[in-house]
Amino acid sequence: MRELLSQKVLQLKPSGIRKFFDVANEVPGVISLGVGEPDFDTPYHIREAAVQAMQSGKTFYTANHGLLELRREICNYTYRKTGLKYDPESQVMITVGGSEAIDIALRTIINPGDEILYIEPSFVSYLPCIIMADGVPVPIELKQENRFRLTREQLEQAVTPKSKALFISYPNNPTGAIMEREDLEALADVIERHNLLVISDEIYSELTYGQEHVSLASLPGMKERTIMINGFSKNFAMTGWRLGYALGNQEVIEQMIKVHQYVIMCAPTVSQYGAMEAMANGEADAASMRESYNQRRRYLHHELERLGLPCFQPEGAFYMFPDIREFGMSSEDFAMDLLNQEKVAVVPGSAFGESGEGFVRISYAYSIAELKEALARIERYIQKKRSE
């Protein structure tokens, strides 16, 4: 049977996040700090809007683009947040999570052999999606000493005549890094000069600490060449609703919809009605969750520093990326040993690309009580390793 399967798919590695999630579920008593899922329930008024839609019979297919009312709310929300104006009828589409938007954006722009520059460490799906769309992945290694921000020099060095697009994701998973306006301005000149498209995954846009998120698309000359991707999973605790969206140039969105209509048809209708309420009235919920994450962020970073684990202080998302190289183990061996010895699940940095080796990702989308117990176990583990 194996010889009948796609060689491209056979050569893909399974998700490193899901691997440790599945293993952790098989071990009793595990505290899992591995999955990037908010521990909050979806706010009541969002759930209620979806229930009312279902009870009133709004369960049929929507337009391929998604509900026009939702697209209008997304455009209004984006304008409030970024100052950018998008046409709800032609420049926005609703997708099955941000993940689908990423996949179809890549499939829409890539011709076989096109190089896609992407930052690394990066979310686990970026590299496989580039490969499955017949692109050539070109990783740009982010440096801890640069606060995991992409620099102008790094981008300039990575560009070749075959470069088609730059794929960025800020706030970043797994590092928690952000890009400030001046950082993005330094990239914009390189992007324009080399005529690059940009895919900007902004799924954590509501989760920045101390300053507002800045979208690359909001810079002069960048809107027309940027596909902005966002969604509801992280910002509004709607992971299981599977809803995202893409904003961009009308011609690009039109082509993305062709892919979407053949493989998906439309995003879940009831979820769209819930998302409409989130866009219109959910900003206070997002702010409340952000404050809770910020408390956990400060606590976890303080404790990791106390334990002597070097760790960049994240400025966005809800992850820490501590350096574990002192133990002389691969990140996967460290994560597996920690799981076996102390029943704490973290994700090896290598799951996010070769640049993540020597680090592990810890999610703080968990209660302080869970974090406190997990840290006690981690402290016991690393003290034992240091004494060996």
Short mmCIF file of C-alpha atoms in Angstrom, two decimals:
data_model
loop_
_atom_site.label_atom_id
_atom_site.label_comp_id
_atom_site.label_asym_id
_atom_site.label_seq_id
_atom_site.Cartn_x
_atom_site.Cartn_y
_atom_site.Cartn_z
CA MET A 1 0.00 0.00 0.00
CA ARG A 2 2.81 2.43 0.84
CA GLU A 3 4.02 2.53 -2.77
CA LEU A 4 0.61 3.86 -3.82
CA LEU A 5 0.81 6.88 -1.52
CA SER A 6 2.19 10.33 -2.27
CA GLN A 7 5.93 10.50 -1.67
CA LYS A 8 5.56 14.17 -0.77
CA VAL A 9 3.14 13.34 2.04
CA LEU A 10 5.07 10.27 3.17
CA GLN A 11 8.15 12.42 3.71
CA LEU A 12 6.33 14.95 5.91
CA LYS A 13 6.94 14.61 9.64
CA PRO A 14 3.92 14.46 11.96
CA SER A 15 3.30 17.56 14.06
CA GLY A 16 5.69 17.72 17.01
CA ILE A 17 3.01 19.48 19.05
CA ARG A 18 0.40 16.79 18.51
CA LYS A 19 2.96 14.06 19.15
CA PHE A 20 3.60 15.26 22.69
CA PHE A 21 -0.06 16.08 23.24
CA ASP A 22 -1.00 12.49 22.33
CA VAL A 23 1.77 10.99 24.47
CA ALA A 24 0.82 13.18 27.42
CA ASN A 25 -2.80 12.03 27.18
CA GLU A 26 -1.65 8.44 27.59
CA VAL A 27 0.18 9.11 30.86
CA PRO A 28 -1.96 9.53 34.01
CA GLY A 29 -1.32 12.60 36.14
CA VAL A 30 0.41 14.64 33.46
CA ILE A 31 0.33 18.42 33.57
CA SER A 32 0.38 19.48 29.94
CA LEU A 33 1.87 22.86 29.10
CA GLY A 34 2.15 21.93 25.47
CA VAL A 35 -1.01 22.91 23.63
CA GLY A 36 -1.64 26.51 22.57
CA GLU A 37 -5.29 26.58 23.51
CA PRO A 38 -6.91 29.20 25.76
CA ASP A 39 -8.21 27.75 29.01
CA PHE A 40 -11.17 30.15 28.94
CA ASP A 41 -14.64 29.19 27.81
CA THR A 42 -15.89 31.08 24.79
CA PRO A 43 -17.66 34.15 26.25
CA TYR A 44 -21.33 33.54 26.95
CA HIS A 45 -22.74 36.21 24.64
CA ILE A 46 -20.82 34.68 21.70
CA ARG A 47 -22.14 31.21 22.49
CA GLU A 48 -25.65 32.61 22.89
CA ALA A 49 -25.53 34.28 19.49
CA ALA A 50 -24.62 30.94 17.91
CA VAL A 51 -27.36 29.11 19.82
CA GLN A 52 -29.96 31.65 18.70
CA ALA A 53 -28.79 31.29 15.09
CA MET A 54 -29.14 27.53 15.29
CA GLN A 55 -32.55 27.67 16.94
CA SER A 56 -33.82 30.08 14.29
CA GLY A 57 -32.77 27.67 11.53
CA LYS A 58 -29.69 29.51 10.27
CA THR A 59 -27.92 26.26 9.47
CA PHE A 60 -27.65 26.34 5.67
CA TYR A 61 -24.62 26.99 3.47
CA THR A 62 -23.39 30.54 3.27
CA ALA A 63 -21.73 32.23 0.30
CA ASN A 64 -18.23 30.92 -0.40
CA HIS A 65 -16.83 34.20 0.98
CA GLY A 66 -18.84 33.75 4.18
CA LEU A 67 -21.72 35.78 5.58
CA LEU A 68 -21.63 39.34 4.29
CA GLU A 69 -22.65 40.63 7.74
CA LEU A 70 -19.62 38.92 9.27
CA ARG A 71 -17.32 40.23 6.57
CA ARG A 72 -18.57 43.74 7.34
CA GLU A 73 -17.89 43.27 11.04
CA ILE A 74 -14.38 41.97 10.29
CA CYS A 75 -13.67 45.00 8.11
CA ASN A 76 -14.98 47.33 10.84
CA TYR A 77 -12.88 45.56 13.46
CA THR A 78 -9.76 45.69 11.27
CA TYR A 79 -10.28 49.40 10.66
CA ARG A 80 -10.58 50.06 14.41
CA LYS A 81 -7.39 48.11 15.08
CA THR A 82 -5.19 49.05 12.14
CA GLY A 83 -6.75 52.00 10.32
CA LEU A 84 -6.93 49.88 7.16
CA LYS A 85 -10.07 49.89 5.04
CA TYR A 86 -11.08 46.69 3.25
CA ASP A 87 -14.10 46.11 1.02
CA PRO A 88 -16.28 43.45 2.69
CA GLU A 89 -17.60 42.29 -0.67
CA SER A 90 -14.29 41.68 -2.40
CA GLN A 91 -11.30 41.85 -0.05
CA VAL A 92 -12.16 39.47 2.79
CA MET A 93 -13.06 35.81 3.01
CA ILE A 94 -14.03 33.51 5.88
CA THR A 95 -12.09 30.27 6.27
CA VAL A 96 -12.08 27.15 8.41
CA GLY A 97 -9.63 28.49 10.95
CA GLY A 98 -6.55 30.51 10.20
CA SER A 99 -4.98 27.21 9.16
CA GLU A 100 -7.11 26.95 6.03
CA ALA A 101 -6.35 30.57 5.15
CA ILE A 102 -2.61 29.81 5.35
CA ASP A 103 -2.96 26.71 3.19
CA ILE A 104 -5.00 28.29 0.42
CA ALA A 105 -2.95 31.50 0.42
CA LEU A 106 0.16 29.46 -0.29
CA ARG A 107 -1.57 27.33 -2.91
CA THR A 108 -2.89 30.47 -4.60
CA ILE A 109 0.45 32.26 -4.98
CA ILE A 110 2.98 29.44 -5.50
CA ASN A 111 4.16 28.11 -8.83
CA PRO A 112 6.39 25.01 -8.58
CA GLY A 113 9.89 26.07 -7.58
CA ASP A 114 8.95 29.45 -6.10
CA GLU A 115 10.91 30.21 -2.95
CA ILE A 116 8.93 31.16 0.13
CA LEU A 117 10.97 32.90 2.81
CA TYR A 118 9.68 32.17 6.28
CA ILE A 119 10.87 32.90 9.79
CA GLU A 120 12.00 30.09 12.06
CA PRO A 121 11.30 28.98 14.79
CA SER A 122 7.77 28.99 13.41
CA PHE A 123 4.42 27.32 13.86
CA VAL A 124 4.60 23.69 12.81
CA SER A 125 2.29 23.94 9.77
CA TYR A 126 4.17 26.59 7.78
CA LEU A 127 6.94 24.38 6.38
CA PRO A 128 4.66 21.43 5.43
CA CYS A 129 2.12 23.75 3.80
CA ILE A 130 4.84 25.35 1.67
CA ILE A 131 6.06 21.92 0.61
CA MET A 132 2.56 20.62 -0.18
CA ALA A 133 1.96 23.68 -2.37
CA ASP A 134 5.14 22.83 -4.35
CA GLY A 135 7.07 25.79 -3.01
CA VAL A 136 10.71 25.81 -1.92
CA PRO A 137 10.92 26.66 1.79
CA VAL A 138 13.70 29.07 2.76
CA PRO A 139 13.95 29.45 6.54
CA ILE A 140 15.36 32.60 8.11
CA GLU A 141 16.73 31.79 11.55
CA LEU A 142 15.56 34.19 14.25
CA LYS A 143 18.10 35.00 16.94
CA GLN A 144 17.47 35.25 20.65
CA GLU A 145 19.91 38.18 20.85
CA ASN A 146 17.63 40.05 18.40
CA ARG A 147 14.61 39.25 20.60
CA PHE A 148 13.54 36.81 17.87
CA ARG A 149 12.71 39.69 15.51
CA LEU A 150 13.39 39.52 11.79
CA THR A 151 15.99 42.07 10.74
CA ARG A 152 16.41 43.91 7.47
CA GLU A 153 19.86 42.35 7.03
CA GLN A 154 18.55 38.82 7.47
CA LEU A 155 15.78 39.35 4.93
CA GLU A 156 18.10 40.98 2.40
CA GLN A 157 20.53 38.10 2.69
CA ALA A 158 17.81 35.47 2.17
CA VAL A 159 16.25 36.96 -0.98
CA THR A 160 17.13 35.41 -4.35
CA PRO A 161 15.70 35.90 -7.88
CA LYS A 162 13.37 32.95 -7.15
CA SER A 163 11.87 34.48 -4.01
CA LYS A 164 8.09 34.88 -4.34
CA ALA A 165 6.90 35.77 -0.84
CA LEU A 166 7.81 36.39 2.78
CA PHE A 167 5.80 34.51 5.41
CA ILE A 168 5.87 36.15 8.83
CA SER A 169 3.96 35.55 12.07
CA TYR A 170 3.91 38.15 14.82
CA PRO A 171 3.13 37.96 17.68
CA ASN A 172 5.12 34.80 17.24
CA ASN A 173 4.47 31.19 18.14
CA PRO A 174 6.63 29.71 19.73
CA THR A 175 8.87 32.56 20.92
CA GLY A 176 6.35 35.21 22.00
CA ALA A 177 8.26 37.84 20.02
CA ILE A 178 6.65 40.89 18.41
CA MET A 179 7.69 43.35 15.72
CA GLU A 180 7.46 47.07 16.45
CA ARG A 181 6.66 49.62 13.77
CA GLU A 182 10.31 50.55 13.15
CA ASP A 183 11.21 46.86 12.75
CA LEU A 184 8.54 46.45 10.10
CA GLU A 185 9.51 49.68 8.36
CA ALA A 186 13.03 48.30 7.97
CA LEU A 187 11.57 45.28 6.15
CA ALA A 188 9.15 47.19 3.93
CA ASP A 189 11.85 48.67 1.71
CA VAL A 190 13.37 45.23 1.04
CA ILE A 191 9.93 43.73 0.36
CA GLU A 192 9.02 46.44 -2.14
CA ARG A 193 12.41 46.53 -3.85
CA HIS A 194 12.34 42.78 -4.47
CA ASN A 195 8.61 42.75 -5.36
CA LEU A 196 7.72 40.20 -2.69
CA LEU A 197 4.26 39.19 -1.60
CA VAL A 198 3.73 38.86 2.15
CA ILE A 199 1.64 36.38 4.12
CA SER A 200 1.21 37.81 7.61
CA ASP A 201 -0.25 35.45 10.20
CA GLU A 202 -1.66 37.72 12.93
CA ILE A 203 -3.71 35.16 14.87
CA TYR A 204 -2.32 36.48 18.20
CA SER A 205 -2.90 40.15 17.36
CA GLU A 206 -4.96 40.80 20.52
CA LEU A 207 -2.28 39.27 22.74
CA THR A 208 0.48 41.84 23.10
CA TYR A 209 1.72 43.19 26.43
CA GLY A 210 2.64 46.81 26.94
CA GLN A 211 2.02 48.01 23.40
CA GLU A 212 -0.43 47.63 20.54
CA HIS A 213 0.09 45.15 17.73
CA VAL A 214 1.25 46.69 14.43
CA SER A 215 0.34 45.02 11.15
CA LEU A 216 2.81 45.15 8.28
CA ALA A 217 -0.14 45.85 5.98
CA SER A 218 -0.65 49.21 7.73
CA LEU A 219 2.69 50.55 6.42
CA PRO A 220 2.77 52.62 3.21
CA GLY A 221 2.81 50.41 0.11
CA MET A 222 2.30 47.16 2.04
CA LYS A 223 -1.47 46.67 2.02
CA GLU A 224 -1.68 45.70 -1.67
CA ARG A 225 1.05 43.07 -1.40
CA THR A 226 0.03 41.58 1.99
CA ILE A 227 -2.37 38.73 2.71
CA MET A 228 -3.37 39.30 6.32
CA ILE A 229 -4.53 36.19 8.16
CA ASN A 230 -6.37 36.21 11.46
CA GLY A 231 -9.05 34.30 13.31
CA PHE A 232 -11.05 33.76 16.46
CA SER A 233 -9.33 30.84 18.19
CA LYS A 234 -6.77 32.71 20.29
CA ASN A 235 -8.22 36.21 20.55
CA PHE A 236 -11.72 35.11 21.58
CA ALA A 237 -11.16 31.57 22.95
CA MET A 238 -13.01 29.96 20.03
CA THR A 239 -10.65 27.13 19.10
CA GLY A 240 -13.29 24.48 18.44
CA TRP A 241 -15.40 26.82 16.33
CA ARG A 242 -12.83 26.53 13.52
CA LEU A 243 -13.12 29.97 12.02
CA GLY A 244 -10.57 32.34 10.52
CA TYR A 245 -10.32 34.91 7.78
CA ALA A 246 -8.04 36.44 5.19
CA LEU A 247 -7.86 40.05 4.04
CA GLY A 248 -6.03 41.18 0.94
CA ASN A 249 -5.89 42.48 -2.59
CA GLN A 250 -9.13 41.80 -4.46
CA GLU A 251 -7.43 39.79 -7.20
CA VAL A 252 -5.65 37.58 -4.67
CA ILE A 253 -8.81 36.99 -2.62
CA GLU A 254 -10.75 36.06 -5.77
CA GLN A 255 -8.24 33.33 -6.56
CA MET A 256 -8.12 32.10 -2.98
CA ILE A 257 -11.89 31.71 -3.05
CA LYS A 258 -11.60 29.39 -6.05
CA VAL A 259 -9.45 27.01 -4.01
CA HIS A 260 -11.71 27.41 -0.99
CA GLN A 261 -14.92 26.68 -2.88
CA TYR A 262 -13.62 23.42 -4.29
CA VAL A 263 -12.17 21.98 -1.09
CA ILE A 264 -14.38 23.51 1.64
CA MET A 265 -17.40 25.29 0.09
CA CYS A 266 -17.92 27.53 3.13
CA ALA A 267 -16.98 27.82 6.78
CA PRO A 268 -19.44 26.53 9.43
CA THR A 269 -22.54 28.72 9.38
CA VAL A 270 -23.37 28.67 13.09
CA SER A 271 -19.76 29.51 13.92
CA GLN A 272 -20.02 32.54 11.65
CA TYR A 273 -22.95 33.90 13.64
CA GLY A 274 -20.99 33.49 16.87
CA ALA A 275 -18.00 35.21 15.29
CA MET A 276 -20.19 38.11 14.21
CA GLU A 277 -20.99 38.75 17.88
CA ALA A 278 -17.31 38.43 18.80
CA MET A 279 -16.30 41.04 16.24
CA ALA A 280 -19.05 43.46 17.24
CA ASN A 281 -18.98 43.12 21.03
CA GLY A 282 -16.06 40.93 22.10
CA GLU A 283 -13.16 43.35 22.56
CA ALA A 284 -13.72 43.63 26.31
CA ASP A 285 -13.55 39.83 26.58
CA ALA A 286 -10.26 39.78 24.68
CA ALA A 287 -8.87 42.51 26.95
CA SER A 288 -9.85 40.59 30.08
CA MET A 289 -8.20 37.41 28.85
CA ARG A 290 -5.10 39.36 27.84
CA GLU A 291 -4.73 40.74 31.37
CA SER A 292 -4.95 37.23 32.81
CA TYR A 293 -2.31 35.96 30.37
CA ASN A 294 -0.12 38.90 31.30
CA GLN A 295 -0.23 37.94 34.98
CA ARG A 296 0.74 34.38 34.09
CA ARG A 297 3.46 35.63 31.75
CA ARG A 298 5.10 37.69 34.49
CA TYR A 299 4.85 34.87 36.99
CA LEU A 300 6.23 32.18 34.68
CA HIS A 301 9.12 34.31 33.43
CA HIS A 302 10.10 35.23 37.00
CA GLU A 303 10.09 31.57 38.02
CA LEU A 304 12.10 30.39 35.01
CA GLU A 305 14.69 33.05 35.74
CA ARG A 306 14.78 31.94 39.36
CA LEU A 307 15.42 28.38 38.19
CA GLY A 308 18.34 29.58 36.10
CA LEU A 309 16.71 28.72 32.77
CA PRO A 310 17.61 31.54 30.34
CA CYS A 311 14.41 32.75 28.74
CA PHE A 312 13.54 35.64 26.45
CA GLN A 313 10.71 37.63 28.02
CA PRO A 314 7.84 37.31 25.55
CA GLU A 315 5.95 40.40 24.45
CA GLY A 316 3.04 38.65 22.74
CA ALA A 317 1.05 35.39 22.36
CA PHE A 318 1.10 33.02 25.38
CA TYR A 319 4.34 31.05 25.15
CA MET A 320 7.77 30.97 26.77
CA PHE A 321 10.79 29.56 24.94
CA PRO A 322 13.45 28.75 27.56
CA ASP A 323 16.97 27.69 26.62
CA ILE A 324 17.80 24.15 27.83
CA ARG A 325 21.17 23.69 26.10
CA GLU A 326 23.06 23.52 29.41
CA PHE A 327 21.79 19.96 29.89
CA GLY A 328 23.52 18.62 26.78
CA MET A 329 20.34 16.97 25.50
CA SER A 330 18.33 17.43 22.35
CA SER A 331 15.12 19.34 22.95
CA GLU A 332 13.11 16.19 22.14
CA ASP A 333 15.09 14.08 24.62
CA PHE A 334 14.69 16.78 27.27
CA ALA A 335 10.93 17.00 26.72
CA MET A 336 10.47 13.23 26.72
CA ASP A 337 12.62 12.76 29.83
CA LEU A 338 10.75 15.52 31.67
CA LEU A 339 7.48 13.85 30.73
CA ASN A 340 8.63 10.43 31.89
CA GLN A 341 10.35 11.60 35.07
CA GLU A 342 8.03 14.34 36.32
CA LYS A 343 4.88 14.07 34.20
CA VAL A 344 5.11 17.55 32.73
CA ALA A 345 4.53 17.93 29.00
CA VAL A 346 6.27 20.70 27.04
CA VAL A 347 7.01 20.87 23.32
CA PRO A 348 10.58 20.42 22.03
CA GLY A 349 11.88 23.45 20.18
CA SER A 350 12.86 21.25 17.24
CA ALA A 351 9.13 20.85 16.47
CA PHE A 352 9.29 24.45 15.23
CA GLY A 353 12.22 23.91 12.90
CA GLU A 354 15.94 23.33 13.23
CA SER A 355 16.34 26.84 14.65
CA GLY A 356 14.32 25.80 17.67
CA GLU A 357 16.76 23.10 18.75
CA GLY A 358 18.07 23.74 22.26
CA PHE A 359 14.79 25.29 23.45
CA VAL A 360 11.39 24.06 24.61
CA ARG A 361 8.03 25.76 24.32
CA ILE A 362 5.93 26.23 27.41
CA SER A 363 2.39 27.53 27.06
CA TYR A 364 1.01 29.70 29.84
CA ALA A 365 -2.58 29.37 28.68
CA TYR A 366 -3.12 27.51 31.95
CA SER A 367 -4.10 28.53 35.47
CA ILE A 368 -1.54 29.84 37.98
CA ALA A 369 -2.22 26.75 40.09
CA GLU A 370 -1.30 24.45 37.21
CA LEU A 371 1.75 26.52 36.37
CA LYS A 372 2.89 26.47 40.02
CA GLU A 373 2.66 22.68 40.27
CA ALA A 374 4.35 22.21 36.89
CA LEU A 375 7.20 24.51 37.90
CA ALA A 376 7.74 22.59 41.13
CA ARG A 377 8.15 19.43 39.07
CA ILE A 378 10.42 21.16 36.54
CA GLU A 379 12.58 22.51 39.38
CA ARG A 380 12.93 19.03 40.85
CA TYR A 381 13.87 17.67 37.43
CA ILE A 382 16.52 20.24 36.55
CA GLN A 383 18.08 20.12 40.03
CA LYS A 384 18.48 16.38 39.56
CA LYS A 385 20.01 16.86 36.11
CA ARG A 386 22.42 19.46 37.41
CA SER A 387 23.59 17.18 40.20
CA GLU A 388 24.32 14.24 37.91
#
